[in-house]
Amino acid sequence: MSGAAGLPEDARASVVTVSDRAFRGSYSDRSGPVLAEGLAALGFAVDGPAVVPDEREQIAAALRAAIAAGADLVVTTGGTGLAPRDVTPEATAEVIERAVPGLAEALRAAGRAKVPTAVLSRGLAGVAGRALVVNLPGSTGGVRDGLAVLGPVVGHAIDQLRGVGDHRAVDHRAGGQGGGGSDAHGTGVEPAAGP
């Protein structure tokens, strides 16, 4: 049975805020709570926001901890820009196994109509184990735009990662055979085998 946004009823999300100032307590984390509230409205049970500094190792550790705790979706806010300490994408790249570039591009495009500098966000989206990991900007507006993009697709993504329906899980790295799956468009139709 599915909840809001086509989510499984037991869907779990984790929020990680990346900010030196919020970590030190000199700045109130605004985007993390907005993100947590928005994910809860989509139907997720939400952990966090956990607040970490702009340190690559600590960001990667927070992502790994959320995944190990069973999160289906891990969303970061902050650290995706061009400033020297903006290293969220680099930390995320250490954790994810497969990129989902279309989602990252859709997130940038959603913000571009309102804020032209949204195209400077270097945020990534990808898969780590059975979790979807997504980087959002550190602004409340960027988080709201990101939630609008995630809402319609995240339930389907989680179904695919869980191997639900015609999306049976296959471990391609181990040469697993399981059939099912889907093409890049999520149609569930694979191309015919050649001669």
mmCIF file of N, CA and C in Angstrom, residues 125-174:
data_model
loop_
_atom_site.group_PDB
_atom_site.id
_atom_site.type_symbol
_atom_site.label_atom_id
_atom_site.label_comp_id
_atom_site.label_asym_id
_atom_site.label_seq_id
_atom_site.Cartn_x
_atom_site.Cartn_y
_atom_site.Cartn_z
ATOM 1 N N ALA A 125 22.917 13.759 -7.770
ATOM 2 C CA ALA A 125 21.908 12.789 -7.348
ATOM 3 C C ALA A 125 22.433 11.429 -7.758
ATOM 4 N N GLY A 126 22.237 10.446 -6.899
ATOM 5 C CA GLY A 126 22.730 9.119 -7.236
ATOM 6 C C GLY A 126 22.229 8.066 -6.278
ATOM 7 N N VAL A 127 22.648 6.847 -6.532
ATOM 8 C CA VAL A 127 22.203 5.690 -5.768
ATOM 9 C C VAL A 127 23.379 5.146 -4.968
ATOM 10 N N ALA A 128 23.122 4.864 -3.709
ATOM 11 C CA ALA A 128 24.080 4.193 -2.835
ATOM 12 C C ALA A 128 23.351 3.031 -2.187
ATOM 13 N N GLY A 129 23.708 1.815 -2.571
ATOM 14 C CA GLY A 129 22.978 0.661 -2.070
ATOM 15 C C GLY A 129 21.548 0.722 -2.565
ATOM 16 N N ARG A 130 20.599 0.760 -1.619
ATOM 17 C CA ARG A 130 19.185 0.872 -1.986
ATOM 18 C C ARG A 130 18.620 2.239 -1.617
ATOM 19 N N ALA A 131 19.500 3.232 -1.512
ATOM 20 C CA ALA A 131 19.065 4.586 -1.153
ATOM 21 C C ALA A 131 19.341 5.549 -2.299
ATOM 22 N N LEU A 132 18.444 6.506 -2.455
ATOM 23 C CA LEU A 132 18.639 7.613 -3.380
ATOM 24 C C LEU A 132 19.219 8.765 -2.576
ATOM 25 N N VAL A 133 20.324 9.344 -3.045
ATOM 26 C CA VAL A 133 20.993 10.451 -2.376
ATOM 27 C C VAL A 133 20.893 11.669 -3.284
ATOM 28 N N VAL A 134 20.430 12.788 -2.739
ATOM 29 C CA VAL A 134 20.189 13.995 -3.529
ATOM 30 C C VAL A 134 20.757 15.206 -2.802
ATOM 31 N N ASN A 135 21.480 16.053 -3.540
ATOM 32 C CA ASN A 135 21.986 17.314 -2.995
ATOM 33 C C ASN A 135 21.081 18.462 -3.425
ATOM 34 N N LEU A 136 20.663 19.284 -2.452
ATOM 35 C CA LEU A 136 19.905 20.504 -2.736
ATOM 36 C C LEU A 136 20.700 21.706 -2.242
ATOM 37 N N PRO A 137 20.413 22.885 -2.797
ATOM 38 C CA PRO A 137 21.079 24.096 -2.318
ATOM 39 C C PRO A 137 20.728 24.383 -0.861
ATOM 40 N N GLY A 138 21.465 25.323 -0.279
ATOM 41 C CA GLY A 138 21.273 25.644 1.126
ATOM 42 C C GLY A 138 20.243 26.715 1.412
ATOM 43 N N SER A 139 19.461 27.109 0.430
ATOM 44 C CA SER A 139 18.431 28.124 0.641
ATOM 45 C C SER A 139 17.057 27.474 0.796
ATOM 46 N N THR A 140 16.170 28.142 1.509
ATOM 47 C CA THR A 140 14.812 27.603 1.657
ATOM 48 C C THR A 140 14.101 27.557 0.309
ATOM 49 N N GLY A 141 14.353 28.552 -0.554
ATOM 50 C CA GLY A 141 13.745 28.540 -1.885
ATOM 51 C C GLY A 141 14.247 27.373 -2.715
ATOM 52 N N GLY A 142 15.552 27.110 -2.654
ATOM 53 C CA GLY A 142 16.121 25.983 -3.377
ATOM 54 C C GLY A 142 15.576 24.653 -2.878
ATOM 55 N N VAL A 143 15.353 24.563 -1.576
ATOM 56 C CA VAL A 143 14.769 23.350 -0.995
ATOM 57 C C VAL A 143 13.338 23.173 -1.481
ATOM 58 N N ARG A 144 12.559 24.238 -1.483
ATOM 59 C CA ARG A 144 11.156 24.124 -1.944
ATOM 60 C C ARG A 144 11.093 23.729 -3.419
ATOM 61 N N ASP A 145 11.960 24.336 -4.234
ATOM 62 C CA ASP A 145 12.005 23.957 -5.651
ATOM 63 C C ASP A 145 12.395 22.490 -5.799
ATOM 64 N N GLY A 146 13.354 22.049 -4.995
ATOM 65 C CA GLY A 146 13.788 20.659 -5.043
ATOM 66 C C GLY A 146 12.687 19.692 -4.647
ATOM 67 N N LEU A 147 11.936 20.044 -3.625
ATOM 68 C CA LEU A 147 10.826 19.191 -3.197
ATOM 69 C C LEU A 147 9.776 19.061 -4.296
ATOM 70 N N ALA A 148 9.554 20.146 -5.043
ATOM 71 C CA ALA A 148 8.578 20.104 -6.138
ATOM 72 C C ALA A 148 9.025 19.143 -7.233
ATOM 73 N N VAL A 149 10.327 19.028 -7.449
ATOM 74 C CA VAL A 149 10.857 18.085 -8.439
ATOM 75 C C VAL A 149 10.808 16.660 -7.893
ATOM 76 N N LEU A 150 11.189 16.480 -6.647
ATOM 77 C CA LEU A 150 11.244 15.137 -6.064
ATOM 78 C C LEU A 150 9.864 14.512 -5.891
ATOM 79 N N GLY A 151 8.884 15.301 -5.505
ATOM 80 C CA GLY A 151 7.556 14.775 -5.194
ATOM 81 C C GLY A 151 6.993 13.814 -6.219
ATOM 82 N N PRO A 152 6.955 14.182 -7.507
ATOM 83 C CA PRO A 152 6.342 13.297 -8.503
ATOM 84 C C PRO A 152 7.158 12.060 -8.872
ATOM 85 N N VAL A 153 8.455 12.028 -8.553
ATOM 86 C CA VAL A 153 9.288 10.917 -9.031
ATOM 87 C C VAL A 153 9.849 10.019 -7.942
ATOM 88 N N VAL A 154 9.871 10.490 -6.708
ATOM 89 C CA VAL A 154 10.604 9.756 -5.680
ATOM 90 C C VAL A 154 9.953 8.416 -5.324
ATOM 91 N N GLY A 155 8.643 8.328 -5.387
ATOM 92 C CA GLY A 155 7.982 7.054 -5.107
ATOM 93 C C GLY A 155 8.382 5.989 -6.116
ATOM 94 N N HIS A 156 8.423 6.359 -7.381
ATOM 95 C CA HIS A 156 8.825 5.417 -8.426
ATOM 96 C C HIS A 156 10.287 5.015 -8.255
ATOM 97 N N ALA A 157 11.132 5.997 -7.891
ATOM 98 C CA ALA A 157 12.549 5.699 -7.678
ATOM 99 C C ALA A 157 12.726 4.691 -6.544
ATOM 100 N N ILE A 158 12.002 4.876 -5.468
ATOM 101 C CA ILE A 158 12.120 3.959 -4.326
ATOM 102 C C ILE A 158 11.608 2.573 -4.700
ATOM 103 N N ASP A 159 10.510 2.512 -5.441
ATOM 104 C CA ASP A 159 10.029 1.211 -5.914
ATOM 105 C C ASP A 159 11.113 0.494 -6.720
ATOM 106 N N GLN A 160 11.770 1.220 -7.617
ATOM 107 C CA GLN A 160 12.822 0.610 -8.421
ATOM 108 C C GLN A 160 13.966 0.118 -7.538
ATOM 109 N N LEU A 161 14.377 0.943 -6.588
ATOM 110 C CA LEU A 161 15.490 0.567 -5.719
ATOM 111 C C LEU A 161 15.144 -0.617 -4.818
ATOM 112 N N ARG A 162 13.874 -0.738 -4.461
ATOM 113 C CA ARG A 162 13.440 -1.863 -3.624
ATOM 114 C C ARG A 162 13.133 -3.110 -4.439
ATOM 115 N N GLY A 163 13.104 -2.979 -5.769
ATOM 116 C CA GLY A 163 12.791 -4.128 -6.605
ATOM 117 C C GLY A 163 11.324 -4.491 -6.571
ATOM 118 N N VAL A 164 10.449 -3.500 -6.481
ATOM 119 C CA VAL A 164 9.007 -3.721 -6.385
ATOM 120 C C VAL A 164 8.402 -3.878 -7.774
ATOM 121 N N GLY A 165 7.407 -4.735 -7.895
ATOM 122 C CA GLY A 165 6.673 -4.899 -9.147
ATOM 123 C C GLY A 165 7.559 -5.450 -10.238
ATOM 124 N N ASP A 166 7.559 -4.778 -11.399
ATOM 125 C CA ASP A 166 8.362 -5.271 -12.514
ATOM 126 C C ASP A 166 9.802 -4.786 -12.421
ATOM 127 N N HIS A 167 10.163 -4.214 -11.282
ATOM 128 C CA HIS A 167 11.520 -3.711 -11.078
ATOM 129 C C HIS A 167 12.272 -4.614 -10.106
ATOM 130 N N ARG A 168 12.384 -5.896 -10.467
ATOM 131 C CA ARG A 168 13.104 -6.823 -9.604
ATOM 132 C C ARG A 168 14.557 -6.401 -9.485
ATOM 133 N N ALA A 169 15.073 -6.520 -8.291
ATOM 134 C CA ALA A 169 16.453 -6.109 -8.035
ATOM 135 C C ALA A 169 17.424 -7.049 -8.729
ATOM 136 N N VAL A 170 18.414 -6.460 -9.368
ATOM 137 C CA VAL A 170 19.470 -7.212 -10.026
ATOM 138 C C VAL A 170 20.783 -6.570 -9.627
ATOM 139 N N ASP A 171 21.698 -7.375 -9.154
ATOM 140 C CA ASP A 171 23.023 -6.858 -8.818
ATOM 141 C C ASP A 171 23.898 -7.014 -10.047
ATOM 142 N N HIS A 172 23.948 -5.952 -10.863
ATOM 143 C CA HIS A 172 24.710 -6.005 -12.110
ATOM 144 C C HIS A 172 26.207 -6.108 -11.857
ATOM 145 N N ARG A 173 26.678 -5.614 -10.732
ATOM 146 C CA ARG A 173 28.109 -5.675 -10.437
ATOM 147 C C ARG A 173 28.560 -7.111 -10.261
ATOM 148 N N ALA A 174 27.680 -7.964 -9.741
ATOM 149 C CA ALA A 174 28.041 -9.362 -9.508
ATOM 150 C C ALA A 174 27.607 -10.250 -10.671
#
